[in-house]
Amino acid sequence: MGSMALVRHPDRNTRNDRNGNESRLEHPLLEICLTSSKGLGLFAKQDIKRGTRILSERPLIVLPSEDVADYSSLKQRLDDLTTVELALFYDLGDNKDLIDDEVRSRIHQVALVSGKFRKRPDGLEIFIKTGAKAHTVFKTNATSMGRDRGYGIFPLYSRINHSCRPNVHASYNPSLGTHTVHAIREVQAGEELLVSYIDCAQPTQKRTEDLEKHGVDCWCEVCKRSSAAKQSERRRHLIFDLKRGLSAYVGDHVKGRRTPDRLIPHNPTEAVTAAENLVQLLCEDCLEGMDLAFAYRIASKYSLQLGMVEKTKAYAVKEAEVELYCLGTETGYLKDGNAEAWLKRIQWTAERDAVKIRMCEKRGVKEAKKADKKADKKAKKGAR
Ligand SMILES: C[S@@+](CC[C@H](N)C(=O)[O-])C[C@H]1O[C@@H](n2cnc3c(N)ncnc32)[C@H](O)[C@@H]1O
């Protein structure tokens, strides 16, 4: 990758700020370049270390989840943008596979309801064309900001293409109010940044179905039918099953999917073994994102139940490492508590257990003294 001749895109490396001032995209680490088959992409200008926060971007617009198919809501948000921001929006990629007649007819409806085109029917066609373009740009680039927060457009992040073996992790951070992107591996100068648009720890067929919704016919290194890809496919089947089984075991069932009993561990010992297998498979397949943090947490949680204190701590430390390079330090918002909170809880549990043991020991000494006294008394009586 590093030696590939990159075509830097001069126009797309120009950005505009909220006040309309044009400025070069002088990002120290990134540049937008043309790829051979995926349109534009975002590339590293220099070597990037694992854990580096590459981007922290605020949304240009946000739509609630229930409004993503509603053109009038999108239009309202676009009407609020400045000319420069609007240009930034319309400059983004628009995947024509993501527009259909239903969308066009909904835009037509919005036009009819507005009543604007009764006297100027020629404007109607332009309105529908512009609407279709806006809708396609939104659908191509909208990024989930998490449950209840809707979908946002992040202009620079939008240039990152998909891979089923990503080298960056991206997620919305509600504590910061930004979408963050972190390197989850060392990235070399000239290498393309690649994120996963879907849950990529799945077999090819499921990934293909999910990617279709993004208009992506993926031809990444994992989807190519090479011998290495075959190995990966075997691992992804196992990873998928282990994740399902463990999620069901911790009570986090995948919506709409029943997990077969054979996949679900029956006790903490089996859960630890399954989590350890998951860690190994994820590492072998270079999937070192938040799935790995999940596997470490389960391994730590059930090691604790089994009283394996050293393993509990070691896995918790590993989880914290992964969480740090995927998300950074501002992770107080995480649903299951962040790794730091889990480490504190383990510390607290270890201290509580130590106190319990000391109390039992003290009680044991007292009981033993009592028994000794009783025996002495009996012995004295017998001697008389
Ligand atoms: C968010 S945009 C990514 C940036 C886009 N390439 C551009 O030129 O602005 C998503 C679109 O990029 C293309 N794309 C992204 N990843 C791809 C992949 N792995 N294979 C093929 N096309 C891809 C698809 O057209 C997809 O709808």
Coordinates of C-alpha atoms and ligand atoms in Angstrom, one line a residue:
M1 CA 0.0 0.0 0.0
G2 CA 2.7 2.4 1.0
S3 CA 4.3 2.4 -2.4
M4 CA 1.0 2.8 -4.4
A5 CA 0.9 6.1 -6.4
L6 CA -1.9 8.1 -4.8
V7 CA -3.9 10.6 -6.8
R8 CA -4.4 13.4 -4.3
H9 CA -7.8 15.1 -5.0
P10 CA -7.1 18.9 -5.0
D11 CA -10.7 20.1 -4.8
R12 CA -11.7 17.7 -2.0
N13 CA -8.7 18.7 0.1
T14 CA -10.2 22.1 0.3
R15 CA -12.6 22.7 3.2
N16 CA -14.7 25.6 4.4
D17 CA -15.4 26.6 7.9
R18 CA -18.7 27.7 9.3
N19 CA -18.0 31.4 8.5
G20 CA -17.5 30.6 4.9
N21 CA -13.8 31.0 4.8
E22 CA -12.2 28.5 2.4
S23 CA -9.2 26.7 3.9
R24 CA -7.0 23.9 2.7
L25 CA -7.5 20.6 4.5
E26 CA -4.2 20.9 6.3
H27 CA -4.8 17.8 8.4
P28 CA -1.4 16.7 9.6
L29 CA -2.3 13.0 9.1
L30 CA -4.8 12.8 6.3
E31 CA -5.5 13.5 2.7
I32 CA -8.4 12.6 0.4
C33 CA -7.3 10.6 -2.7
L34 CA -8.9 8.7 -5.5
T35 CA -9.0 4.9 -5.1
S36 CA -9.1 2.4 -7.9
S37 CA -12.6 1.1 -7.3
K38 CA -14.3 2.8 -4.4
G39 CA -14.4 6.5 -5.5
L40 CA -12.6 8.8 -3.1
G41 CA -11.0 7.6 0.1
L42 CA -9.1 9.0 3.1
F43 CA -5.4 8.2 3.3
A44 CA -2.6 8.5 5.9
K45 CA 0.0 11.1 5.0
Q46 CA 2.4 9.7 7.6
D47 CA 2.8 6.6 9.8
I48 CA 0.0 6.6 12.5
K49 CA 0.4 4.8 15.8
R50 CA -2.3 2.5 17.2
G51 CA -4.6 4.4 19.5
T52 CA -4.1 7.7 17.8
R53 CA -7.3 9.8 17.6
I54 CA -7.4 10.5 13.9
L55 CA -10.6 12.4 13.8
S56 CA -13.1 14.0 16.2
E57 CA -15.8 15.6 14.1
R58 CA -19.1 17.4 14.8
P59 CA -22.1 16.6 12.6
L60 CA -23.1 19.0 9.8
I61 CA -26.7 17.8 10.2
V62 CA -28.5 15.3 12.3
L63 CA -31.8 13.5 11.6
P64 CA -33.7 11.4 14.1
S65 CA -33.9 7.7 13.2
E66 CA -37.6 7.9 12.5
D67 CA -37.1 10.7 10.0
V68 CA -34.3 9.3 7.8
A69 CA -36.7 8.4 5.0
D70 CA -38.7 11.7 5.3
Y71 CA -37.5 14.2 2.7
S72 CA -39.2 17.2 4.3
S73 CA -37.2 16.7 7.5
L74 CA -34.0 16.5 5.5
K75 CA -34.9 19.5 3.5
Q76 CA -35.6 21.5 6.6
R77 CA -32.1 20.7 8.0
L78 CA -30.5 21.6 4.6
D79 CA -32.4 24.9 4.5
D80 CA -30.7 25.8 7.8
L81 CA -27.2 25.4 6.4
T82 CA -25.0 28.2 5.1
T83 CA -24.2 28.2 1.4
V84 CA -20.7 26.9 2.2
E85 CA -22.0 24.1 4.4
L86 CA -24.5 23.2 1.7
A87 CA -21.7 22.9 -0.8
L88 CA -19.8 20.7 1.5
F89 CA -22.9 18.4 1.8
Y90 CA -23.5 18.2 -1.9
D91 CA -19.9 17.5 -2.6
L92 CA -20.1 14.2 -0.7
G93 CA -20.3 10.9 -2.5
D94 CA -23.8 9.8 -3.8
N95 CA -24.3 6.1 -4.5
K96 CA -26.9 5.9 -7.2
D97 CA -27.8 2.4 -6.1
L98 CA -29.4 3.9 -3.0
I99 CA -32.2 5.8 -4.7
D100 CA -35.4 4.2 -5.9
D101 CA -38.8 5.2 -7.3
E102 CA -40.4 5.1 -3.9
V103 CA -38.0 7.9 -2.7
R104 CA -38.7 9.9 -5.9
S105 CA -42.5 9.6 -5.3
R106 CA -42.1 10.7 -1.7
I107 CA -40.2 13.8 -2.9
H108 CA -42.9 14.4 -5.4
Q109 CA -45.5 14.3 -2.6
V110 CA -43.5 17.0 -0.6
A111 CA -43.5 19.2 -3.7
L112 CA -47.2 18.8 -4.2
V113 CA -48.0 19.6 -0.6
S114 CA -45.9 22.7 -0.8
G115 CA -48.2 23.9 -3.6
K116 CA -45.2 25.9 -5.0
F117 CA -45.2 24.3 -8.4
R118 CA -48.8 24.8 -9.4
K119 CA -47.9 27.9 -11.4
R120 CA -44.4 26.8 -12.3
P121 CA -44.5 23.1 -13.3
D122 CA -41.0 23.4 -14.9
G123 CA -39.5 23.9 -11.4
L124 CA -41.0 20.6 -10.2
E125 CA -38.5 18.4 -12.1
I126 CA -35.5 20.4 -10.7
F127 CA -37.1 20.1 -7.2
I128 CA -37.3 16.3 -7.6
K129 CA -33.8 16.0 -9.0
T130 CA -32.3 18.1 -6.2
G131 CA -34.3 16.2 -3.6
A132 CA -33.2 12.9 -5.0
K133 CA -29.5 14.0 -4.9
A134 CA -29.9 15.3 -1.3
H135 CA -31.5 12.0 -0.3
T136 CA -28.8 9.9 -2.0
V137 CA -26.0 11.9 -0.4
F138 CA -27.6 11.5 3.0
K139 CA -28.2 7.8 2.6
T140 CA -24.6 7.2 1.3
N141 CA -23.0 9.1 4.1
A142 CA -25.4 9.0 7.1
T143 CA -23.7 7.6 10.2
S144 CA -25.5 6.2 13.2
M145 CA -24.8 8.2 16.4
G146 CA -26.2 5.4 18.6
R147 CA -29.6 4.5 19.8
D148 CA -32.0 7.5 20.3
R149 CA -29.5 10.0 18.8
G150 CA -30.3 9.4 15.1
Y151 CA -28.0 9.8 12.1
G152 CA -25.4 12.4 11.4
I153 CA -23.4 13.6 8.4
F154 CA -19.7 14.0 9.2
P155 CA -18.1 15.5 6.1
L156 CA -14.5 14.2 6.6
Y157 CA -15.4 10.9 8.2
S158 CA -17.7 10.3 5.2
R159 CA -14.7 9.8 3.0
I160 CA -13.6 6.7 4.8
N161 CA -14.4 3.5 2.8
H162 CA -15.4 0.2 4.2
S163 CA -13.3 -3.0 4.8
C164 CA -14.3 -6.2 6.5
R165 CA -10.8 -6.0 8.2
P166 CA -10.7 -2.4 9.3
N167 CA -7.7 -0.5 10.5
V168 CA -9.7 2.2 12.3
H169 CA -12.6 2.1 14.8
A170 CA -15.2 4.9 14.6
S171 CA -18.1 5.7 16.9
Y172 CA -20.1 8.6 18.2
N173 CA -18.9 9.8 21.6
P174 CA -21.8 11.5 23.4
S175 CA -19.5 12.9 26.1
L176 CA -17.6 14.8 23.4
G177 CA -20.5 15.4 21.0
T178 CA -18.2 14.2 18.2
H179 CA -17.7 11.2 16.0
T180 CA -14.3 9.9 16.8
V181 CA -12.0 7.7 14.7
H182 CA -9.0 5.9 16.2
A183 CA -6.3 3.8 14.6
I184 CA -6.7 0.2 15.9
R185 CA -3.5 -0.9 14.2
E186 CA -0.3 0.8 13.1
V187 CA -1.1 2.5 9.8
Q188 CA 1.6 3.2 7.3
A189 CA 2.1 6.5 5.3
G190 CA 0.1 6.1 2.1
E191 CA -2.2 3.4 3.5
E192 CA -6.0 3.9 3.2
L193 CA -8.0 4.3 6.4
L194 CA -10.7 1.7 6.4
V195 CA -13.6 1.3 8.8
S196 CA -16.3 -1.3 9.0
Y197 CA -19.8 0.0 8.1
I198 CA -21.4 -3.2 9.6
D199 CA -20.7 -5.8 12.2
C200 CA -17.9 -7.4 10.3
A201 CA -17.4 -10.4 12.6
Q202 CA -19.9 -12.4 10.5
P203 CA -19.6 -14.9 7.7
T204 CA -19.5 -13.5 4.1
Q205 CA -23.2 -14.1 3.3
K206 CA -24.4 -12.0 6.3
R207 CA -21.8 -9.3 5.6
T208 CA -22.9 -9.1 2.0
E209 CA -26.6 -8.7 3.0
D210 CA -25.7 -5.9 5.5
L211 CA -23.4 -4.2 3.1
E212 CA -26.1 -4.1 0.4
K213 CA -28.0 -1.6 2.5
H214 CA -25.0 0.7 2.2
G215 CA -24.7 0.1 -1.6
V216 CA -21.4 -1.6 -1.1
D217 CA -20.4 -4.6 -3.2
C218 CA -17.4 -5.3 -1.2
W219 CA -14.2 -6.6 -2.7
C220 CA -11.9 -6.1 0.3
E221 CA -9.1 -8.6 1.1
V222 CA -11.5 -10.7 3.2
C223 CA -14.2 -10.9 0.6
K224 CA -11.9 -11.9 -2.2
R225 CA -11.9 -15.6 -2.8
S226 CA -8.2 -16.2 -2.0
S227 CA -7.0 -19.1 0.1
A228 CA -6.4 -16.6 3.0
A229 CA -10.0 -15.5 2.7
K230 CA -11.1 -19.1 3.0
Q231 CA -9.3 -19.4 6.4
S232 CA -10.9 -16.2 7.4
E233 CA -14.4 -17.4 6.5
R234 CA -13.9 -20.5 8.7
R235 CA -12.9 -18.2 11.6
R236 CA -15.7 -15.8 11.1
H237 CA -18.3 -18.6 11.3
L238 CA -16.8 -19.6 14.6
I239 CA -16.5 -16.0 15.8
F240 CA -20.1 -15.3 14.9
D241 CA -21.3 -18.4 16.8
L242 CA -19.2 -17.6 19.9
K243 CA -20.4 -14.0 20.0
R244 CA -24.1 -15.1 19.7
G245 CA -23.6 -17.8 22.4
L246 CA -21.9 -15.4 24.8
S247 CA -24.3 -12.6 24.2
A248 CA -27.2 -14.9 25.0
Y249 CA -25.4 -16.2 28.1
V250 CA -25.0 -12.7 29.5
G251 CA -28.6 -12.0 28.6
D252 CA -28.0 -9.7 25.7
H253 CA -29.9 -11.5 23.0
V254 CA -29.6 -10.4 19.4
K255 CA -33.0 -8.8 18.4
G256 CA -35.2 -11.1 16.3
R257 CA -32.7 -14.0 16.4
R258 CA -33.1 -17.0 18.6
T259 CA -29.7 -18.4 19.7
P260 CA -29.6 -22.2 19.4
D261 CA -28.9 -23.8 22.8
R262 CA -25.8 -25.6 21.6
L263 CA -24.1 -22.2 21.2
I264 CA -24.8 -21.0 24.7
P265 CA -22.3 -21.8 27.5
H266 CA -23.9 -23.7 30.4
N267 CA -21.8 -22.4 33.3
P268 CA -19.0 -19.8 34.1
T269 CA -16.3 -22.3 33.2
E270 CA -17.7 -22.8 29.7
A271 CA -18.2 -19.0 29.4
V272 CA -14.5 -18.3 30.2
T273 CA -13.4 -21.0 27.7
A274 CA -15.7 -19.6 25.0
A275 CA -14.5 -16.0 25.6
E276 CA -10.8 -17.2 25.5
N277 CA -11.5 -18.9 22.1
L278 CA -13.2 -15.8 20.9
V279 CA -10.1 -13.7 21.8
Q280 CA -7.8 -16.1 20.0
L281 CA -9.9 -16.2 16.8
L282 CA -10.4 -12.4 16.7
C283 CA -6.6 -11.8 17.1
E284 CA -5.9 -14.5 14.4
D285 CA -8.3 -12.7 12.0
C286 CA -6.9 -9.2 12.9
L287 CA -10.3 -8.0 14.2
E288 CA -8.9 -6.0 17.1
G289 CA -11.8 -3.6 17.7
M290 CA -14.5 -3.5 20.4
D291 CA -15.5 -7.2 19.9
L292 CA -12.1 -8.0 21.4
A293 CA -12.9 -5.7 24.4
F294 CA -16.3 -7.6 24.8
A295 CA -14.5 -11.0 24.8
Y296 CA -12.0 -9.8 27.4
R297 CA -14.8 -8.5 29.6
I298 CA -16.6 -11.8 29.6
A299 CA -13.4 -13.7 30.3
S300 CA -12.7 -11.4 33.2
K301 CA -16.3 -11.4 34.6
Y302 CA -16.7 -15.2 34.7
S303 CA -13.1 -15.7 35.9
L304 CA -14.1 -13.6 38.9
Q305 CA -17.1 -15.8 39.5
L306 CA -14.8 -18.8 39.5
G307 CA -12.5 -17.1 42.0
M308 CA -9.6 -16.9 39.6
V309 CA -8.3 -13.5 40.7
E310 CA -5.2 -13.3 38.6
K311 CA -7.0 -14.1 35.4
T312 CA -9.8 -11.7 36.3
K313 CA -7.3 -8.9 36.6
A314 CA -5.3 -9.8 33.6
Y315 CA -8.3 -9.9 31.3
A316 CA -9.7 -6.6 32.7
V317 CA -6.3 -4.9 32.0
K318 CA -6.5 -6.3 28.4
E319 CA -10.0 -5.0 28.0
A320 CA -8.9 -1.5 29.2
E321 CA -6.1 -1.5 26.6
V322 CA -8.4 -2.3 23.7
E323 CA -11.0 0.2 24.9
L324 CA -8.3 2.9 25.1
Y325 CA -7.0 2.4 21.6
C326 CA -10.6 2.2 20.1
L327 CA -12.3 5.0 22.0
G328 CA -9.8 7.1 24.0
T329 CA -10.3 8.0 27.6
E330 CA -13.8 9.7 27.5
T331 CA -15.9 6.5 27.9
G332 CA -18.1 7.2 30.9
Y333 CA -21.2 6.8 28.7
L334 CA -20.7 3.1 27.9
K335 CA -23.7 1.0 28.5
D336 CA -22.0 -1.8 30.5
G337 CA -19.6 0.6 32.3
N338 CA -16.2 1.3 30.9
A339 CA -13.2 -0.8 31.5
E340 CA -11.9 1.5 34.2
A341 CA -15.1 1.1 36.1
W342 CA -14.8 -2.6 35.8
L343 CA -11.2 -2.6 37.0
K344 CA -12.3 -0.5 40.1
R345 CA -15.1 -3.0 40.8
I346 CA -12.7 -5.9 40.7
Q347 CA -10.4 -4.1 43.0
W348 CA -13.3 -3.4 45.4
T349 CA -14.4 -7.1 45.2
A350 CA -10.9 -8.3 45.9
E351 CA -10.7 -6.0 48.9
R352 CA -14.1 -7.2 50.2
D353 CA -13.0 -10.8 49.8
A354 CA -9.7 -10.2 51.6
V355 CA -11.7 -8.6 54.5
K356 CA -14.0 -11.7 54.5
I357 CA -11.1 -14.0 54.6
R358 CA -9.4 -12.1 57.5
M359 CA -12.7 -12.1 59.4
C360 CA -13.1 -15.9 58.9
E361 CA -9.5 -16.4 60.0
K362 CA -10.1 -14.3 63.2
R363 CA -13.4 -16.1 63.9
G364 CA -11.5 -19.4 63.4
V365 CA -8.9 -18.4 65.9
K366 CA -11.6 -17.4 68.4
E367 CA -13.4 -20.7 67.9
A368 CA -10.2 -22.7 68.3
K369 CA -9.3 -20.8 71.6
K370 CA -12.8 -21.6 72.9
A371 CA -12.5 -25.3 72.0
D372 CA -9.0 -25.4 73.6
K373 CA -10.4 -23.9 76.9
K374 CA -13.3 -26.4 76.9
A375 CA -10.9 -29.3 76.4
D376 CA -8.6 -28.0 79.2
K377 CA -11.6 -27.8 81.6
K378 CA -12.6 -31.3 80.7
A379 CA -9.1 -32.6 81.1
K380 CA -8.8 -30.9 84.5
K381 CA -12.1 -32.4 85.7
G382 CA -11.0 -35.9 84.6
A383 CA -7.7 -35.5 86.5
R384 CA -9.5 -34.9 89.7
Ligands
LIG1 C1 -19.3 7.0 2.9 S1 -19.0 6.8 1.2 C2 -17.2 6.6 1.3 C3 -16.5 7.6 0.4 C4 -16.8 7.5 -1.0 N1 -15.9 6.5 -1.6 C5 -16.5 8.9 -1.7 O1 -16.1 8.9 -2.9 O2 -16.9 9.9 -1.1 C6 -19.6 5.2 1.0 C7 -19.6 4.8 -0.5 O3 -18.3 4.5 -0.9 C8 -18.2 3.3 -1.7 N2 -17.5 2.3 -1.0 C9 -17.1 2.3 0.3 N3 -16.5 1.2 0.7 C10 -16.5 0.4 -0.4 C11 -16.0 -1.0 -0.6 N4 -15.3 -1.7 0.3 N5 -16.2 -1.5 -1.9 C12 -16.8 -0.8 -2.8 N6 -17.3 0.5 -2.7 C13 -17.1 1.1 -1.5 C14 -19.7 2.9 -1.9 O4 -20.1 3.5 -3.1 C15 -20.4 3.5 -0.7 O5 -21.8 3.8 -1.0

